[in-house]
């Protein structure tokens, strides 16, 4: 036991109180922690991670209860604390059966053993809302059968072992209360535990409304999977992430430099490949690859306008051909955006002219192509509205990058998440949103890349897991249109940035540091080949991001249905004010609160309101009138 932990019992108790409350909607009381000869069993919500040697909280309970929409994936953790050495454990689960005898097959339930990764230095020396103790944190989620096959299903006396459940609720599942039997086998002794699920009579949208652009570095996959990877490997990785509502920035495409996203020579083939992604609802967007070219009379590079025109022309021609063949739904431009991180990533003040020239090249390219779409005004509108996203750091002078369609400038601003904690910055963003210098206005995304760090939201291994979840509520609140994250699979180690950078191979199972600090930053997945899998291995952090993206859809659904209620009932409920009553319980500015009990309560209240908006409008009015 880490001696430092004994000085922070209040912190542990805070999380314990939140993590083990019963699900109020289900109406069942939590069982106290269950003890067998070899282990103590308790449960934890999916918003908290317990270190391998954390003490069992004083009020720990065993309550595997969840609530979810149809078409949603919901998670919970079973915690096992060994009282003696465990030589072998296994977990199985049966079908979920409702009181009306409806069934959700056990095939929809994934079971993972949490693999613990050692940190040797905290991500932040003086964190404000997380302990960040040095030691072993749960991160990789190993399918239980692979854990057993590799004989990693052992627990040392005094240690914890987390078991993570993902319940994939079918879109056509009947609403109501379900229960399944979880069987835990420890040293040959079986214990049965109920797994409960309430399904609301509301469907998760098939199409994502939360754009995220996560760097999947295809050329780095080999550093984890070995040299025998194929183009199918790239596709497997892409769709693995997309199916978790996390969209890689670039589509996998043969012949395209997948590392820094150079535009392929065969732009017609690339445009044809985009059709699949344009029509899949779980794909929130895709970056168009751009080539650099030296600016006239300058030493720096800008976006190659001629090559971009070629790509946009190929997309236009492909879309026209689809329309002429009766496809009125496909729009190749609607999800597209440009993020030329290989040319102008985090530009400094002295790069302001370079940024403007890049943007002007995009504007001019769109203008050269748009007349091809005169017969299809919806496609033309999507092309003209194509976003140009530029990441900016707190060190830049924003005014230097302001511009219009004549001069060029930043059209979609993408600062660190932490910038939105400042009221002055919020006021400035509002000014830019109201600016009339652009035909299609300006826009805001945000990003994280090592920074910001605790107490602001991060994806760092030793930060509070809840921060990855609350981040998506903030995004909806602040009207952030998209999110850039630099890499999910940077399985290298950066030793130095000087002289073009110095890098080396890293054993990611034993070294969580992509850089000197920031545990886990830059890798949210592990190579699947270590467990004979063709897909990557997920993490608690990746699943938490997925959960947050699903939460975002609750808020989108709520706004749509509230507008419908106002129209049908003649009411005038203000969506922003109502949601603010929930937001204020989850974060201050962009600093997440760490009360997981309060988060669980907020989420449940929003789900119940949604259910009433869909199925009981009079009940919805009654509930809304109670919100202050």
mmCIF file of N, CA and C in Angstrom, residues 15 43 54 98 174 285 298 330 336 338 342-343 369-370 410-411 468 482 508 547 566 583 611 615 618:
data_model
loop_
_atom_site.group_PDB
_atom_site.id
_atom_site.type_symbol
_atom_site.label_atom_id
_atom_site.label_comp_id
_atom_site.label_asym_id
_atom_site.label_seq_id
_atom_site.Cartn_x
_atom_site.Cartn_y
_atom_site.Cartn_z
ATOM 1 N N UNK A 15 -14.997 9.666 -3.587
ATOM 2 C CA UNK A 15 -15.276 8.849 -4.763
ATOM 3 C C UNK A 15 -16.093 7.622 -4.379
ATOM 4 N N UNK A 43 -18.505 -2.874 -6.363
ATOM 5 C CA UNK A 43 -18.717 -2.363 -7.716
ATOM 6 C C UNK A 43 -18.273 -0.914 -7.806
ATOM 7 N N UNK A 54 -5.482 0.323 -4.101
ATOM 8 C CA UNK A 54 -6.402 1.177 -3.350
ATOM 9 C C UNK A 54 -7.168 0.348 -2.331
ATOM 10 N N UNK A 98 -36.107 -9.571 -19.265
ATOM 11 C CA UNK A 98 -36.969 -8.564 -18.650
ATOM 12 C C UNK A 98 -38.134 -9.227 -17.915
ATOM 13 N N UNK A 174 -36.729 -4.095 -26.395
ATOM 14 C CA UNK A 174 -37.925 -3.589 -25.718
ATOM 15 C C UNK A 174 -37.488 -2.780 -24.504
ATOM 16 N N UNK A 285 -17.001 12.860 -39.253
ATOM 17 C CA UNK A 285 -16.359 13.755 -40.210
ATOM 18 C C UNK A 285 -15.084 13.140 -40.735
ATOM 19 N N UNK A 298 8.552 33.048 -50.844
ATOM 20 C CA UNK A 298 8.758 32.791 -49.415
ATOM 21 C C UNK A 298 9.507 31.475 -49.228
ATOM 22 N N UNK A 330 -26.370 11.119 -50.702
ATOM 23 C CA UNK A 330 -24.932 11.281 -50.487
ATOM 24 C C UNK A 330 -24.491 12.724 -50.707
ATOM 25 N N UNK A 336 -16.853 16.812 -44.568
ATOM 26 C CA UNK A 336 -15.443 17.101 -44.835
ATOM 27 C C UNK A 336 -14.986 18.377 -44.139
ATOM 28 N N UNK A 338 -10.927 20.631 -43.423
ATOM 29 C CA UNK A 338 -9.486 20.661 -43.669
ATOM 30 C C UNK A 338 -8.766 21.038 -42.379
ATOM 31 N N UNK A 342 -0.040 19.156 -40.956
ATOM 32 C CA UNK A 342 1.293 18.885 -41.492
ATOM 33 C C UNK A 342 1.947 20.142 -42.065
ATOM 34 N N UNK A 343 1.190 21.261 -42.078
ATOM 35 C CA UNK A 343 1.714 22.504 -42.656
ATOM 36 C C UNK A 343 1.704 23.649 -41.637
ATOM 37 N N UNK A 369 -14.265 25.504 -57.874
ATOM 38 C CA UNK A 369 -14.998 24.247 -58.071
ATOM 39 C C UNK A 369 -16.506 24.422 -57.936
ATOM 40 N N UNK A 370 -16.960 25.424 -57.195
ATOM 41 C CA UNK A 370 -18.372 25.503 -56.817
ATOM 42 C C UNK A 370 -19.328 25.576 -58.007
ATOM 43 N N UNK A 410 -8.057 32.717 -39.922
ATOM 44 C CA UNK A 410 -8.574 31.501 -39.309
ATOM 45 C C UNK A 410 -10.101 31.508 -39.410
ATOM 46 N N UNK A 411 -10.625 30.464 -40.045
ATOM 47 C CA UNK A 411 -12.083 30.334 -40.174
ATOM 48 C C UNK A 411 -12.646 29.525 -39.011
ATOM 49 N N UNK A 468 -12.767 12.886 -18.624
ATOM 50 C CA UNK A 468 -12.963 12.558 -20.033
ATOM 51 C C UNK A 468 -14.435 12.512 -20.388
ATOM 52 N N UNK A 482 -16.354 20.870 -32.805
ATOM 53 C CA UNK A 482 -15.511 19.706 -33.053
ATOM 54 C C UNK A 482 -14.369 19.629 -32.065
ATOM 55 N N UNK A 508 5.014 -0.065 -24.529
ATOM 56 C CA UNK A 508 3.872 0.668 -23.977
ATOM 57 C C UNK A 508 3.192 -0.062 -22.827
ATOM 58 N N UNK A 547 -18.513 6.924 -23.897
ATOM 59 C CA UNK A 547 -19.671 7.224 -23.050
ATOM 60 C C UNK A 547 -20.006 8.712 -23.120
ATOM 61 N N UNK A 566 -42.369 22.670 -27.208
ATOM 62 C CA UNK A 566 -42.777 24.076 -27.237
ATOM 63 C C UNK A 566 -43.759 24.340 -28.376
ATOM 64 N N UNK A 583 -25.569 21.381 -16.022
ATOM 65 C CA UNK A 583 -24.155 21.684 -16.235
ATOM 66 C C UNK A 583 -23.485 22.173 -14.953
ATOM 67 N N UNK A 611 -37.073 10.486 -21.574
ATOM 68 C CA UNK A 611 -38.106 9.467 -21.698
ATOM 69 C C UNK A 611 -39.499 10.094 -21.674
ATOM 70 N N UNK A 615 -42.347 10.095 -24.521
ATOM 71 C CA UNK A 615 -43.463 9.177 -24.262
ATOM 72 C C UNK A 615 -44.567 9.727 -23.359
ATOM 73 N N UNK A 618 -47.245 15.397 -21.062
ATOM 74 C CA UNK A 618 -47.799 16.035 -19.860
ATOM 75 C C UNK A 618 -46.866 15.831 -18.671
#
